[in-house]
Amino acid sequence: AQTVTQSQPEMSVQEAETVTLSCTYDTSESDYYLFWYKQPPSRQMILVIRQEAYKQQNATENRFSVNFQKAAKSFSLKISDSQLGDAAMYFCAYRRPSGTYKYIFGTGTRLKVLA
Amino acid sequence: GAVVSQHPSWVICKSGTSVKIECRSLDFQATTMFWYRQFPKQSLMLMATSNEGSKATYEQGVEKDKFLINHASLTLSTLTVTSAHPEDSSFYICSAREIQGLETQYFGPGTRLLVL
């Protein structure tokens, strides 16, 4: 069975600095999708970035980028030029490319941004 | 685009009553919707997968007679908590899978349920 592990329950970053959130996963499949979702205090889940496993190029979305290491089964999120609005819970998620399409979520990392 | 709404956002009910929560995809069709439960400071726990026109698939340990799910159209799924008890108090989140394009799940804003 697939599992997703986020080993950092909480992280802090100074405003305008860079922070990296880690995520590892376990799967025997070769094709899958990986996601990072942000959950601010409003609790609305917001898609930050997604990565298809068959793509070697790391996904980027403005200040957000990932370091996808398929062999190591690692999928870290880098936030550059951190802003106060980035403070939230961040969840890493895994999804198979077919079948039930359901996500497997990690336990989350709470990011604090210090002014 | 890709907006999912939930109604109500907040509900308080008495123990023993039933509560219905609606999940709508506003600008896309969703053949599959998902229902999650989230306890404070915890991750999302998948309760069930809802497919339009068919019976929902429940995760292990989730009582299907307690949490009734109906997915009657491509834009609407409902979760009914039957005979609610205080231990059912939680934050319930739905998501909808977009069937075209990136096939990402988009989440509703959640419903906070308090059973007295």
CSV table of C-alpha atoms in Angstrom, one decimal:
chain,number,residue,atom,x,y,z
A,1,ALA,CA,0.0,0.0,0.0
A,2,GLN,CA,1.1,3.5,-0.7
A,3,THR,CA,2.2,5.8,2.1
A,4,VAL,CA,3.1,9.4,2.4
A,5,THR,CA,5.4,10.8,5.1
A,6,GLN,CA,5.9,14.4,6.2
A,7,SER,CA,8.6,14.3,8.9
A,8,GLN,CA,8.4,18.0,9.8
A,9,PRO,CA,5.4,18.7,11.9
A,10,GLU,CA,6.3,22.4,12.1
A,11,MET,CA,8.7,24.7,10.3
A,12,SER,CA,9.5,28.4,10.6
A,13,VAL,CA,10.9,30.8,8.1
A,14,GLN,CA,11.7,34.5,8.1
A,15,GLU,CA,9.8,36.7,5.8
A,16,ALA,CA,11.5,36.9,2.3
A,17,GLU,CA,13.7,33.9,3.1
A,18,THR,CA,13.4,30.4,1.5
A,19,VAL,CA,12.1,27.3,3.1
A,20,THR,CA,11.9,23.7,2.0
A,21,LEU,CA,9.2,21.2,3.2
A,22,SER,CA,10.0,17.6,2.9
A,23,CYS,CA,7.8,14.7,1.7
A,24,THR,CA,8.6,11.1,1.1
A,25,TYR,CA,6.3,8.4,-0.2
A,26,ASP,CA,6.3,4.7,-0.8
A,27,THR,CA,4.9,3.0,-3.9
A,28,SER,CA,5.6,0.2,-6.2
A,29,GLU,CA,4.0,1.9,-9.1
A,30,SER,CA,6.0,3.7,-11.8
A,31,ASP,CA,3.4,6.2,-12.8
A,32,TYR,CA,1.5,8.5,-10.4
A,33,TYR,CA,0.8,12.1,-9.4
A,34,LEU,CA,2.1,14.1,-6.5
A,35,PHE,CA,0.6,17.2,-5.1
A,36,TRP,CA,1.2,19.9,-2.5
A,37,TYR,CA,-1.9,21.5,-1.0
A,38,LYS,CA,-2.0,24.5,1.3
A,39,GLN,CA,-4.6,24.8,4.1
A,40,PRO,CA,-4.6,28.3,5.6
A,41,PRO,CA,-6.6,29.1,8.8
A,42,SER,CA,-9.8,29.3,6.7
A,43,ARG,CA,-9.3,25.6,6.2
A,44,GLN,CA,-9.9,25.9,2.4
A,45,MET,CA,-7.6,23.4,0.7
A,46,ILE,CA,-5.7,25.2,-2.1
A,47,LEU,CA,-3.6,23.4,-4.7
A,48,VAL,CA,-0.1,24.7,-4.7
A,49,ILE,CA,1.7,22.5,-7.2
A,50,ARG,CA,1.4,19.1,-8.9
A,51,GLN,CA,3.9,16.8,-10.5
A,52,GLU,CA,3.5,13.9,-12.9
A,53,ALA,CA,5.9,11.1,-12.1
A,54,TYR,CA,6.7,10.4,-15.7
A,55,LYS,CA,8.0,14.0,-16.1
A,56,GLN,CA,11.6,14.5,-15.1
A,57,GLN,CA,11.4,18.2,-15.0
A,58,ASN,CA,10.5,19.7,-11.7
A,59,ALA,CA,7.3,21.6,-11.5
A,60,THR,CA,7.3,25.3,-10.7
A,61,GLU,CA,4.6,27.8,-9.9
A,62,ASN,CA,5.9,31.3,-9.3
A,63,ARG,CA,7.6,31.2,-5.9
A,64,PHE,CA,6.8,27.5,-5.4
A,65,SER,CA,8.9,24.8,-6.8
A,66,VAL,CA,9.5,21.1,-6.2
A,67,ASN,CA,12.5,18.8,-6.0
A,68,PHE,CA,11.2,15.5,-7.3
A,69,GLN,CA,13.6,12.6,-6.8
A,70,LYS,CA,11.8,9.6,-8.2
A,71,ALA,CA,14.4,7.0,-7.3
A,72,ALA,CA,14.6,8.3,-3.8
A,73,LYS,CA,10.8,8.7,-3.6
A,74,SER,CA,11.2,12.2,-2.4
A,75,PHE,CA,9.0,15.3,-3.3
A,76,SER,CA,10.0,18.4,-1.4
A,77,LEU,CA,8.4,21.8,-1.8
A,78,LYS,CA,10.6,25.0,-1.9
A,79,ILE,CA,9.0,28.3,-1.1
A,80,SER,CA,11.1,31.3,-2.1
A,81,ASP,CA,10.7,34.9,-0.9
A,82,SER,CA,8.3,33.7,1.8
A,83,GLN,CA,5.4,35.9,2.6
A,84,LEU,CA,3.2,36.2,5.6
A,85,GLY,CA,0.3,34.8,3.5
A,86,ASP,CA,2.3,31.6,3.1
A,87,ALA,CA,1.7,30.7,6.7
A,88,ALA,CA,-0.5,27.6,6.6
A,89,MET,CA,-0.6,23.8,6.9
A,90,TYR,CA,0.9,22.1,3.9
A,91,PHE,CA,-0.1,18.6,2.9
A,92,CYS,CA,1.7,16.4,0.4
A,93,ALA,CA,-0.5,14.0,-1.5
A,94,TYR,CA,-0.1,11.0,-3.7
A,95,ARG,CA,-2.5,9.7,-6.3
A,96,ARG,CA,-2.5,6.8,-8.7
A,97,PRO,CA,-3.0,7.7,-12.4
A,98,SER,CA,-6.2,5.5,-12.7
A,99,GLY,CA,-8.5,3.5,-10.6
A,100,THR,CA,-10.2,5.2,-7.7
A,101,TYR,CA,-8.3,8.5,-8.1
A,102,LYS,CA,-8.2,8.9,-4.4
A,103,TYR,CA,-5.5,10.8,-2.6
A,104,ILE,CA,-3.2,9.6,0.1
A,105,PHE,CA,-2.3,12.5,2.3
A,106,GLY,CA,0.7,13.0,4.5
A,107,THR,CA,0.2,14.3,8.1
A,108,GLY,CA,1.0,17.9,7.2
A,109,THR,CA,3.6,20.5,8.0
A,110,ARG,CA,2.6,23.7,9.8
A,111,LEU,CA,4.6,26.6,8.3
A,112,LYS,CA,5.0,29.8,10.3
A,113,VAL,CA,6.3,32.9,8.6
A,114,LEU,CA,8.1,35.4,10.9
A,115,ALA,CA,8.0,39.1,10.2
B,1,GLY,CA,-12.4,28.1,-12.7
B,2,ALA,CA,-12.7,24.8,-10.8
B,3,VAL,CA,-14.7,26.0,-7.9
B,4,VAL,CA,-16.3,23.7,-5.4
B,5,SER,CA,-18.9,24.9,-2.9
B,6,GLN,CA,-20.3,23.4,0.2
B,7,HIS,CA,-23.4,24.2,2.1
B,8,PRO,CA,-23.9,24.8,4.9
B,9,SER,CA,-20.5,26.1,6.1
B,10,TRP,CA,-21.6,25.8,9.7
B,11,VAL,CA,-24.2,23.6,11.3
B,12,ILE,CA,-25.2,23.0,14.9
B,13,CYS,CA,-27.7,20.2,15.6
B,14,LYS,CA,-29.2,18.2,18.4
B,15,SER,CA,-28.1,14.7,19.1
B,16,GLY,CA,-30.3,12.2,17.2
B,17,THR,CA,-31.1,14.5,14.3
B,18,SER,CA,-29.9,14.1,10.7
B,19,VAL,CA,-27.8,16.7,8.9
B,20,LYS,CA,-27.3,17.0,5.1
B,21,ILE,CA,-24.3,18.6,3.6
B,22,GLU,CA,-24.2,19.6,-0.1
B,23,CYS,CA,-21.1,19.6,-2.3
B,24,ARG,CA,-21.3,21.3,-5.7
B,25,SER,CA,-18.9,21.7,-8.5
B,26,LEU,CA,-19.8,25.1,-9.9
B,27,ASP,CA,-18.0,25.4,-13.2
B,28,PHE,CA,-17.1,21.9,-14.2
B,29,GLN,CA,-18.5,18.4,-14.3
B,30,ALA,CA,-17.3,15.9,-11.7
B,31,THR,CA,-18.0,12.2,-12.1
B,32,THR,CA,-16.2,11.6,-8.9
B,33,MET,CA,-16.4,13.4,-5.6
B,34,PHE,CA,-14.7,12.6,-2.3
B,35,TRP,CA,-15.8,13.1,1.2
B,36,TYR,CA,-13.2,13.7,3.9
B,37,ARG,CA,-13.3,14.3,7.7
B,38,GLN,CA,-10.7,16.3,9.4
B,39,PHE,CA,-10.1,16.5,13.2
B,40,PRO,CA,-8.3,19.5,14.7
B,41,LYS,CA,-4.6,19.6,13.8
B,42,GLN,CA,-4.8,16.4,11.8
B,43,SER,CA,-4.7,15.4,8.2
B,44,LEU,CA,-7.7,14.7,6.0
B,45,MET,CA,-9.2,11.3,6.4
B,46,LEU,CA,-11.0,9.9,3.3
B,47,MET,CA,-14.5,8.7,4.2
B,48,ALA,CA,-15.9,7.7,0.9
B,49,THR,CA,-15.6,8.0,-2.9
B,50,SER,CA,-18.8,9.1,-4.6
B,51,ASN,CA,-19.4,8.3,-8.3
B,52,GLU,CA,-22.3,9.9,-10.2
B,53,GLY,CA,-25.2,7.5,-10.7
B,54,SER,CA,-23.7,4.7,-8.6
B,55,LYS,CA,-23.3,3.7,-4.9
B,56,ALA,CA,-20.5,5.3,-3.0
B,57,THR,CA,-17.4,3.3,-2.0
B,58,TYR,CA,-16.7,3.7,1.7
B,59,GLU,CA,-13.3,3.4,3.4
B,60,GLN,CA,-12.7,0.8,6.0
B,61,GLY,CA,-14.2,1.7,9.3
B,62,VAL,CA,-16.7,4.2,8.0
B,63,GLU,CA,-20.3,3.3,8.7
B,64,LYS,CA,-22.2,3.6,5.4
B,65,ASP,CA,-25.6,3.6,7.2
B,66,LYS,CA,-24.5,6.5,9.3
B,67,PHE,CA,-22.9,8.5,6.5
B,68,LEU,CA,-25.3,8.4,3.6
B,69,ILE,CA,-23.8,9.6,0.3
B,70,ASN,CA,-25.8,10.4,-2.8
B,71,HIS,CA,-24.3,11.6,-6.1
B,72,ALA,CA,-27.3,12.3,-8.2
B,73,SER,CA,-25.8,14.5,-10.8
B,74,LEU,CA,-22.4,15.5,-12.3
B,75,THR,CA,-22.3,18.6,-10.1
B,76,LEU,CA,-23.9,17.6,-6.8
B,77,SER,CA,-23.1,15.1,-4.1
B,78,THR,CA,-24.6,15.1,-0.7
B,79,LEU,CA,-23.5,13.6,2.7
B,80,THR,CA,-26.1,13.0,5.3
B,81,VAL,CA,-25.0,12.3,8.8
B,82,THR,CA,-27.9,10.2,10.2
B,83,SER,CA,-28.8,10.2,13.9
B,84,ALA,CA,-25.9,12.4,14.7
B,85,HIS,CA,-24.0,12.1,18.0
B,86,PRO,CA,-21.5,14.4,19.6
B,87,GLU,CA,-18.6,12.2,18.4
B,88,ASP,CA,-19.7,13.0,14.8
B,89,SER,CA,-18.7,16.7,15.5
B,90,SER,CA,-16.0,17.4,13.0
B,91,PHE,CA,-14.9,19.3,9.9
B,92,TYR,CA,-16.2,17.7,6.7
B,93,ILE,CA,-14.6,18.5,3.4
B,94,CYS,CA,-15.6,17.4,-0.1
B,95,SER,CA,-13.6,17.5,-3.2
B,96,ALA,CA,-14.4,17.0,-6.9
B,97,ARG,CA,-12.3,15.4,-9.5
B,98,GLU,CA,-12.1,17.4,-12.8
B,99,ILE,CA,-12.5,14.9,-15.6
B,100,GLN,CA,-10.8,17.0,-18.2
B,101,GLY,CA,-7.4,18.6,-18.2
B,102,LEU,CA,-5.2,18.0,-15.3
B,103,GLU,CA,-7.6,15.8,-13.4
B,104,THR,CA,-6.8,17.4,-10.1
B,105,GLN,CA,-9.1,17.3,-7.1
B,106,TYR,CA,-10.6,20.7,-6.1
B,107,PHE,CA,-11.8,21.1,-2.6
B,108,GLY,CA,-14.8,22.8,-1.1
B,109,PRO,CA,-14.4,25.2,1.8
B,110,GLY,CA,-15.6,22.6,4.3
B,111,THR,CA,-18.5,22.3,6.7
B,112,ARG,CA,-18.1,22.5,10.5
B,113,LEU,CA,-20.6,20.2,12.3
B,114,LEU,CA,-21.3,20.5,16.0
B,115,VAL,CA,-23.6,18.0,17.5
B,116,LEU,CA,-25.0,19.0,21.0
